[in-house]
Short mmCIF file of C-alpha atoms in Angstrom, two decimals:
data_model
loop_
_atom_site.label_atom_id
_atom_site.label_comp_id
_atom_site.label_asym_id
_atom_site.label_seq_id
_atom_site.Cartn_x
_atom_site.Cartn_y
_atom_site.Cartn_z
CA UNK A 126 -0.04 0.02 -0.02
CA UNK A 127 1.21 3.61 -0.75
CA UNK A 128 -0.16 4.71 2.64
CA UNK A 129 -1.53 8.21 3.59
CA UNK A 130 0.79 11.20 4.07
CA UNK A 131 0.54 12.89 7.42
CA UNK A 132 2.45 16.03 8.87
CA UNK A 133 4.17 15.27 12.14
CA UNK A 134 6.97 17.24 14.08
CA UNK A 135 10.13 16.70 12.14
CA UNK A 136 8.71 16.21 8.67
CA UNK A 137 6.11 14.64 6.65
CA UNK A 138 5.41 10.86 6.80
CA UNK A 139 3.33 8.20 5.14
CA UNK A 140 1.53 5.58 7.20
CA UNK A 141 1.70 2.14 5.53
CA UNK A 142 -0.05 -1.14 6.78
CA UNK A 143 1.72 -4.14 5.50
CA UNK A 144 0.85 -7.73 5.78
CA UNK A 145 3.73 -9.68 7.44
CA UNK A 146 4.64 -13.36 6.69
CA UNK A 147 3.95 -15.40 9.70
CA UNK A 148 4.59 -19.04 10.40
CA UNK A 149 1.41 -21.28 10.52
CA UNK A 150 2.26 -22.30 14.05
CA UNK A 151 3.01 -18.73 15.27
CA UNK A 152 1.04 -17.58 18.35
CA UNK A 153 -0.03 -14.18 19.17
CA UNK A 154 -0.03 -14.99 22.80
CA UNK A 155 -3.11 -14.04 25.23
CA UNK A 156 -3.75 -10.57 23.92
CA UNK A 157 -6.00 -11.57 20.97
CA UNK A 158 -8.46 -13.86 22.95
CA UNK A 159 -8.39 -11.30 25.97
CA UNK A 160 -9.00 -8.26 23.89
CA UNK A 161 -11.64 -10.23 21.92
CA UNK A 162 -13.62 -11.03 25.07
CA UNK A 163 -13.28 -7.30 26.25
CA UNK A 164 -14.49 -5.95 22.95
CA UNK A 165 -17.33 -8.48 22.76
CA UNK A 166 -18.48 -7.39 26.19
CA UNK A 167 -18.46 -3.60 24.97
CA UNK A 168 -20.22 -4.64 21.74
CA UNK A 169 -22.89 -6.64 23.57
CA UNK A 170 -23.37 -3.64 25.91
CA UNK A 171 -24.73 -1.68 23.11
CA UNK A 172 -27.58 -4.04 22.54
CA UNK A 173 -28.35 -4.14 26.24
CA UNK A 174 -28.38 -0.29 26.42
CA UNK A 175 -30.86 -0.35 23.32
CA UNK A 176 -33.38 -2.13 25.73
CA UNK A 177 -33.00 0.63 28.30
CA UNK A 178 -31.11 -1.49 30.77
CA UNK A 179 -27.73 -0.71 32.38
CA UNK A 180 -25.16 -3.33 31.22
CA UNK A 181 -23.21 -3.58 34.34
CA UNK A 182 -26.06 -5.18 36.33
CA UNK A 183 -26.69 -7.56 33.37
CA UNK A 184 -23.03 -8.76 33.31
CA UNK A 185 -23.11 -9.00 37.07
CA UNK A 186 -26.35 -11.24 36.93
CA UNK A 187 -24.67 -13.36 34.41
CA UNK A 188 -21.64 -13.90 36.51
CA UNK A 189 -23.44 -14.66 39.83
CA UNK A 190 -25.78 -17.05 37.88
CA UNK A 191 -22.83 -19.05 36.62
CA UNK A 192 -20.48 -18.83 39.50
CA UNK A 193 -22.28 -17.37 42.46
CA UNK A 194 -23.49 -20.63 44.18
CA UNK A 195 -22.61 -24.31 44.15
CA UNK A 196 -25.47 -25.05 41.83
CA UNK A 197 -24.40 -22.39 39.25
CA UNK A 198 -20.89 -23.71 39.31
CA UNK A 199 -22.35 -27.24 38.84
CA UNK A 200 -24.55 -26.18 35.88
CA UNK A 201 -21.63 -24.29 34.42
CA UNK A 202 -19.52 -27.40 34.41
CA UNK A 203 -22.34 -29.47 32.99
CA UNK A 204 -22.44 -27.19 30.01
CA UNK A 205 -18.68 -27.10 29.89
CA UNK A 206 -18.35 -31.02 29.42
CA UNK A 207 -19.73 -31.22 25.84
CA UNK A 208 -18.14 -27.89 24.92
CA UNK A 209 -14.61 -29.30 26.20
CA UNK A 210 -15.03 -32.44 24.15
CA UNK A 211 -16.30 -30.98 21.10
CA UNK A 212 -13.79 -28.21 21.28
CA UNK A 213 -11.06 -30.74 21.58
CA UNK A 214 -12.30 -32.52 18.58
CA UNK A 215 -12.31 -29.32 16.47
CA UNK A 216 -8.92 -28.22 17.85
CA UNK A 217 -7.54 -31.76 16.66
CA UNK A 218 -8.57 -30.96 13.08
CA UNK A 219 -7.66 -27.47 13.05
CA UNK A 220 -4.08 -28.44 13.94
CA UNK A 221 -3.59 -29.69 10.53
CA UNK A 222 -5.68 -26.95 8.91
CA UNK A 223 -8.68 -29.10 8.38
CA UNK A 224 -11.80 -27.01 9.10
CA UNK A 225 -14.19 -29.31 10.73
CA UNK A 226 -17.49 -27.40 11.07
CA UNK A 227 -19.36 -30.51 11.70
CA UNK A 228 -19.05 -31.07 15.40
CA UNK A 229 -22.76 -30.41 15.83
CA UNK A 230 -23.74 -33.20 13.51
CA UNK A 231 -21.15 -35.45 15.01
CA UNK A 232 -22.43 -34.80 18.58
CA UNK A 233 -25.94 -35.62 17.32
CA UNK A 234 -25.09 -38.88 15.71
CA UNK A 235 -22.99 -39.93 18.82
CA UNK A 236 -26.19 -39.32 20.93
CA UNK A 237 -28.27 -41.30 18.59
CA UNK A 238 -25.71 -44.25 18.49
CA UNK A 239 -25.43 -44.44 22.19
CA UNK A 240 -29.32 -44.35 22.50
CA UNK A 241 -29.51 -47.21 19.77
CA UNK A 242 -27.65 -49.49 22.25
CA UNK A 243 -30.38 -49.01 24.87
CA UNK A 244 -33.25 -49.55 22.14
CA UNK A 245 -31.71 -52.53 20.21
CA UNK A 246 -29.74 -54.57 22.71
CA UNK A 247 -32.02 -55.36 25.75
CA UNK A 248 -31.14 -57.94 28.18
CA UNK A 249 -27.32 -57.34 28.26
CA UNK A 250 -25.56 -57.45 31.63
CA UNK A 251 -25.91 -54.01 33.34
CA UNK A 252 -22.26 -53.25 33.61
CA UNK A 253 -21.94 -53.42 29.86
CA UNK A 254 -24.21 -50.66 28.75
CA UNK A 255 -22.08 -47.60 29.60
CA UNK A 256 -18.97 -49.02 27.76
CA UNK A 257 -21.10 -50.03 24.74
CA UNK A 258 -22.79 -46.70 24.54
CA UNK A 259 -19.54 -44.90 24.88
CA UNK A 260 -18.00 -46.96 22.11
CA UNK A 261 -21.01 -46.60 19.89
CA UNK A 262 -20.99 -42.80 20.41
CA UNK A 263 -17.21 -42.49 19.53
CA UNK A 264 -17.51 -44.74 16.41
CA UNK A 265 -20.66 -43.06 15.04
CA UNK A 266 -19.16 -39.54 15.63
CA UNK A 267 -15.84 -40.60 14.00
CA UNK A 268 -17.44 -42.15 10.88
CA UNK A 269 -19.53 -39.06 10.48
CA UNK A 270 -16.23 -36.99 10.49
CA UNK A 271 -14.77 -39.48 8.06
CA UNK A 272 -17.64 -38.63 5.63
CA UNK A 273 -16.24 -35.21 5.20
CA UNK A 274 -12.58 -36.33 5.07
CA UNK A 275 -13.01 -38.68 2.17
CA UNK A 276 -14.30 -36.12 -0.33
CA UNK A 277 -11.62 -33.72 0.77
CA UNK A 278 -8.59 -36.12 0.07
CA UNK A 279 -10.13 -37.97 -3.04
CA UNK A 280 -12.16 -35.28 -4.81
CA UNK A 281 -10.75 -31.99 -3.36
CA UNK A 282 -14.16 -31.09 -1.89
CA UNK A 283 -13.97 -28.44 0.72
CA UNK A 284 -14.51 -29.97 4.08
CA UNK A 285 -16.17 -26.82 5.42
CA UNK A 286 -19.21 -27.42 3.09
CA UNK A 287 -19.48 -31.13 3.59
CA UNK A 288 -19.20 -31.08 7.41
CA UNK A 289 -21.62 -28.29 7.54
CA UNK A 290 -24.11 -30.01 5.45
CA UNK A 291 -23.83 -33.32 7.39
CA UNK A 292 -24.85 -31.42 10.51
CA UNK A 293 -28.35 -31.00 8.88
CA UNK A 294 -28.68 -34.55 7.76
CA UNK A 295 -27.78 -35.54 11.45
CA UNK A 296 -30.52 -33.21 12.70
CA UNK A 297 -33.02 -34.66 10.32
CA UNK A 298 -32.19 -38.21 11.40
CA UNK A 299 -32.70 -37.11 15.10
CA UNK A 300 -36.13 -35.64 14.38
CA UNK A 301 -37.09 -38.97 12.56
CA UNK A 302 -36.18 -41.20 15.33
CA UNK A 303 -37.63 -39.09 18.33
CA UNK A 304 -40.91 -38.36 16.39
CA UNK A 305 -41.03 -41.78 14.83
CA UNK A 306 -39.95 -45.31 15.83
CA UNK A 307 -38.09 -44.43 19.15
CA UNK A 308 -40.79 -42.13 20.43
CA UNK A 309 -41.85 -42.92 23.95
CA UNK A 310 -45.56 -44.18 23.82
CA UNK A 311 -45.91 -43.11 27.47
CA UNK A 312 -44.36 -39.59 26.82
CA UNK A 313 -47.63 -37.63 26.36
CA UNK A 314 -46.68 -36.86 22.78
CA UNK A 315 -43.30 -35.47 23.83
CA UNK A 316 -40.62 -36.20 20.94
CA UNK A 317 -38.13 -38.32 22.88
CA UNK A 318 -37.26 -41.81 23.87
CA UNK A 319 -38.26 -43.43 27.06
CA UNK A 320 -35.97 -42.48 30.09
CA UNK A 321 -32.82 -44.70 30.31
CA UNK A 322 -32.67 -47.27 33.10
CA UNK A 323 -30.37 -46.34 36.09
CA UNK A 324 -27.45 -48.52 34.82
CA UNK A 325 -27.44 -46.61 31.45
CA UNK A 326 -26.81 -43.43 33.01
CA UNK A 327 -23.51 -41.75 34.09
CA UNK A 328 -23.17 -41.39 37.77
CA UNK A 329 -23.38 -37.77 39.11
CA UNK A 330 -20.77 -35.90 41.21
CA UNK A 331 -22.38 -34.43 44.23
CA UNK A 332 -26.09 -33.35 44.57
CA UNK A 333 -26.41 -31.64 41.33
CA UNK A 334 -26.30 -32.65 37.69
CA UNK A 335 -22.50 -32.72 37.13
CA UNK A 336 -21.67 -36.23 35.98
CA UNK A 337 -18.56 -38.39 35.33
CA UNK A 338 -18.40 -37.10 31.76
CA UNK A 339 -16.24 -34.45 33.15
CA UNK A 340 -13.50 -36.86 33.58
CA UNK A 341 -13.93 -38.11 30.09
CA UNK A 342 -13.12 -34.57 29.00
CA UNK A 343 -10.25 -33.97 31.32
CA UNK A 344 -8.71 -37.39 30.29
CA UNK A 345 -9.17 -36.42 26.63
CA UNK A 346 -7.43 -33.13 27.24
CA UNK A 347 -4.37 -34.95 28.97
CA UNK A 348 -4.10 -37.27 26.02
CA UNK A 349 -4.21 -34.51 23.56
CA UNK A 350 -1.45 -32.48 25.28
CA UNK A 351 0.56 -35.69 25.41
CA UNK A 352 0.12 -36.42 21.73
CA UNK A 353 0.94 -32.83 20.61
CA UNK A 354 3.79 -32.10 22.93
CA UNK A 355 5.55 -35.51 23.64
CA UNK A 356 4.88 -37.98 20.68
CA UNK A 357 6.30 -38.24 17.29
CA UNK A 358 2.79 -38.28 15.80
CA UNK A 359 1.99 -34.84 17.21
CA UNK A 360 5.27 -33.45 15.66
CA UNK A 361 3.86 -34.87 12.39
CA UNK A 362 0.66 -33.23 12.71
CA UNK A 363 2.18 -29.81 13.70
CA UNK A 364 4.40 -30.13 10.49
CA UNK A 365 1.37 -31.00 8.40
CA UNK A 366 -0.33 -27.98 9.56
CA UNK A 367 2.51 -25.65 9.10
CA UNK A 368 3.78 -26.85 5.73
CA UNK A 369 1.90 -29.83 3.97
CA UNK A 370 4.40 -30.04 1.22
CA UNK A 371 7.28 -30.41 3.62
CA UNK A 372 5.25 -33.11 5.32
CA UNK A 373 4.83 -34.96 1.96
CA UNK A 374 8.53 -34.68 1.23
CA UNK A 375 9.37 -36.16 4.71
CA UNK A 376 7.26 -39.23 3.87
CA UNK A 377 4.07 -38.41 5.93
CA UNK A 378 0.96 -39.70 4.23
CA UNK A 379 -1.31 -36.66 4.14
CA UNK A 380 -4.37 -38.77 3.31
CA UNK A 381 -3.92 -41.14 6.00
CA UNK A 382 -3.31 -38.39 8.57
CA UNK A 383 -6.44 -36.33 7.42
CA UNK A 384 -8.66 -39.47 7.74
CA UNK A 385 -7.17 -40.35 11.20
CA UNK A 386 -7.55 -36.93 12.59
CA UNK A 387 -11.18 -36.61 11.31
CA UNK A 388 -12.10 -39.82 12.77
CA UNK A 389 -10.76 -38.70 16.12
CA UNK A 390 -12.25 -35.26 15.77
CA UNK A 391 -15.64 -36.72 15.07
CA UNK A 392 -15.17 -39.42 17.71
CA UNK A 393 -14.67 -36.83 20.37
CA UNK A 394 -17.72 -34.99 19.45
CA UNK A 395 -19.68 -38.38 19.41
CA UNK A 396 -18.37 -39.09 22.96
CA UNK A 397 -19.88 -35.63 24.02
CA UNK A 398 -23.25 -36.67 22.58
CA UNK A 399 -23.19 -39.98 24.55
CA UNK A 400 -22.22 -38.11 27.67
CA UNK A 401 -25.09 -35.68 27.19
CA UNK A 402 -27.84 -38.23 26.75
CA UNK A 403 -26.52 -40.60 29.40
CA UNK A 404 -25.33 -37.97 31.88
CA UNK A 405 -27.78 -35.05 31.62
CA UNK A 406 -31.10 -35.84 29.72
CA UNK A 407 -31.06 -39.62 30.37
CA UNK A 408 -32.91 -39.97 27.15
CA UNK A 409 -32.67 -38.85 23.45
CA UNK A 410 -34.88 -35.92 22.60
CA UNK A 411 -35.51 -33.41 20.23
CA UNK A 412 -32.98 -30.41 20.38
CA UNK A 413 -30.57 -32.59 22.44
CA UNK A 414 -27.93 -29.89 21.53
CA UNK A 415 -28.37 -26.15 22.03
CA UNK A 416 -25.56 -25.62 19.52
CA UNK A 417 -22.72 -27.18 21.38
CA UNK A 418 -20.84 -28.05 18.14
CA UNK A 419 -20.99 -24.53 16.95
CA UNK A 420 -20.01 -22.96 20.23
CA UNK A 421 -17.05 -25.55 20.19
CA UNK A 422 -15.51 -23.39 17.32
CA UNK A 423 -15.41 -20.49 19.67
CA UNK A 424 -13.89 -22.67 22.41
CA UNK A 425 -11.17 -23.84 20.09
CA UNK A 426 -10.32 -20.22 18.77
CA UNK A 427 -10.45 -18.73 22.24
CA UNK A 428 -8.08 -21.32 23.48
CA UNK A 429 -5.70 -21.04 20.39
CA UNK A 430 -5.87 -24.81 20.31
CA UNK A 431 -3.95 -25.09 23.67
CA UNK A 432 -4.98 -28.01 25.60
CA UNK A 433 -5.11 -26.14 29.04
CA UNK A 434 -6.68 -23.15 27.30
CA UNK A 435 -9.52 -25.46 26.10
CA UNK A 436 -10.48 -26.11 29.70
CA UNK A 437 -10.59 -22.38 30.53
CA UNK A 438 -12.49 -21.36 27.32
CA UNK A 439 -15.03 -24.21 27.74
CA UNK A 440 -15.73 -23.14 31.26
CA UNK A 441 -16.11 -19.58 30.05
CA UNK A 442 -18.48 -20.40 27.35
CA UNK A 443 -20.44 -22.68 29.75
CA UNK A 444 -20.68 -19.74 32.09
CA UNK A 445 -22.04 -17.61 29.28
CA UNK A 446 -24.67 -20.16 28.53
CA UNK A 447 -25.81 -20.49 32.17
CA UNK A 448 -25.61 -16.67 32.64
CA UNK A 449 -27.82 -16.27 29.78
CA UNK A 450 -30.64 -18.07 31.57
CA UNK A 451 -30.14 -15.80 34.56
CA UNK A 452 -30.76 -12.47 32.70
CA UNK A 453 -34.40 -13.44 31.96
CA UNK A 454 -35.07 -12.31 35.54
CA UNK A 455 -34.15 -8.72 34.65
CA UNK A 456 -36.14 -8.52 31.34
CA UNK A 457 -33.67 -9.78 28.77
CA UNK A 458 -34.01 -12.74 26.58
CA UNK A 459 -31.62 -15.77 27.22
CA UNK A 460 -30.47 -15.34 23.71
CA UNK A 461 -28.24 -12.46 25.23
CA UNK A 462 -25.66 -15.33 25.62
CA UNK A 463 -25.84 -16.16 21.90
CA UNK A 464 -25.17 -12.47 20.96
CA UNK A 465 -22.21 -12.49 23.38
CA UNK A 466 -20.82 -15.71 21.86
CA UNK A 467 -21.20 -14.48 18.35
CA UNK A 468 -19.42 -11.26 19.37
CA UNK A 469 -16.45 -13.13 20.83
CA UNK A 470 -16.00 -15.20 17.64
CA UNK A 471 -16.40 -12.12 15.51
CA UNK A 472 -13.63 -10.28 17.28
CA UNK A 473 -11.42 -13.29 17.58
CA UNK A 474 -11.49 -13.75 13.86
CA UNK A 475 -10.83 -10.15 13.29
CA UNK A 476 -8.01 -10.04 15.84
CA UNK A 477 -6.36 -13.16 14.15
CA UNK A 478 -6.55 -11.36 10.72
CA UNK A 479 -5.18 -8.10 11.87
CA UNK A 480 -2.40 -9.43 13.96
CA UNK A 481 -0.37 -10.20 10.88
CA UNK A 482 -0.40 -6.33 9.85
CA UNK A 483 1.98 -3.86 11.06
CA UNK A 484 1.93 -0.09 10.76
CA UNK A 485 5.13 1.29 9.39
CA UNK A 486 6.02 5.18 9.16
CA UNK A 487 8.05 6.28 6.37
CA UNK A 488 9.56 9.79 6.18
CA UNK A 489 9.12 11.38 2.71
CA UNK A 490 11.81 13.07 0.89
CA UNK A 491 14.12 10.12 0.41
CA UNK A 492 14.43 8.73 3.94
#
């Protein structure tokens, strides 16, 4: 860019904004996610003020609703579990620059597959149901993710499109089973399956709804950190994400890695679906997900794919969801949380794009 000339003490200067070459693995530190959250709060404040309400009490109410009591903390962690597992799956794919937008669909098919175990396999030993449901959810989610990977590797079809379209197919499949063959005949026309038996439910922690799925998420994060930081495969994934051509030259099978990563990415989202039906709703029902798979994109970006950052960002997004329910008491819709989530993602993407630009001052007149 030629820039704009400005007069400053000592002479006339041109201000030039230039795009800097940056490595794919480069990190902008914490300033981008922190600044994005701050700007999102300011941006959301405008919508609150339009409704004639002071934004400060609104955000205070959200914080108290999410963290002001043991029940609030428990509910925040309940929301954080599927966000952590889906966000982890999304981060796995993003590590090699595969843009998996299909965590929502993978979550749903994982929930459907886990429920299928309870519907079609009656009479099994009680202890076998939870392992089988976990396996079914992981396999179904992984295969759903693989359905986006195969067109990418063999036909160069953008995985953004295929993974997103598969979300709608999964949602229609969910509607079919809960309104059709799996509908509870004793459910007063409610679109859902019968309530699971006790041995098909994940045990709770304490007196609230927090369940053992929390340890599934934390265990998956530990494994992710181990793979990416301590194992040769993690190095190969980082190399593939930074420079695919260099990865090919070093003998890494790009097709194989994409298939494997999407299988794991979808499998983690499928496990999240299993944990939700087994640990929270205790049945498969219409709208089992309020958009966990889409919010997981925010979780991954906010954490900058860091394993420990994923824990923090999933709790933060879980708090935004729970806090969104609390603001209804002061006259705002619970969708306020959706506005805040969207604003965070907007400023995150904007910050990531702008961080590669630098302002340069060039003195005119030959210097």
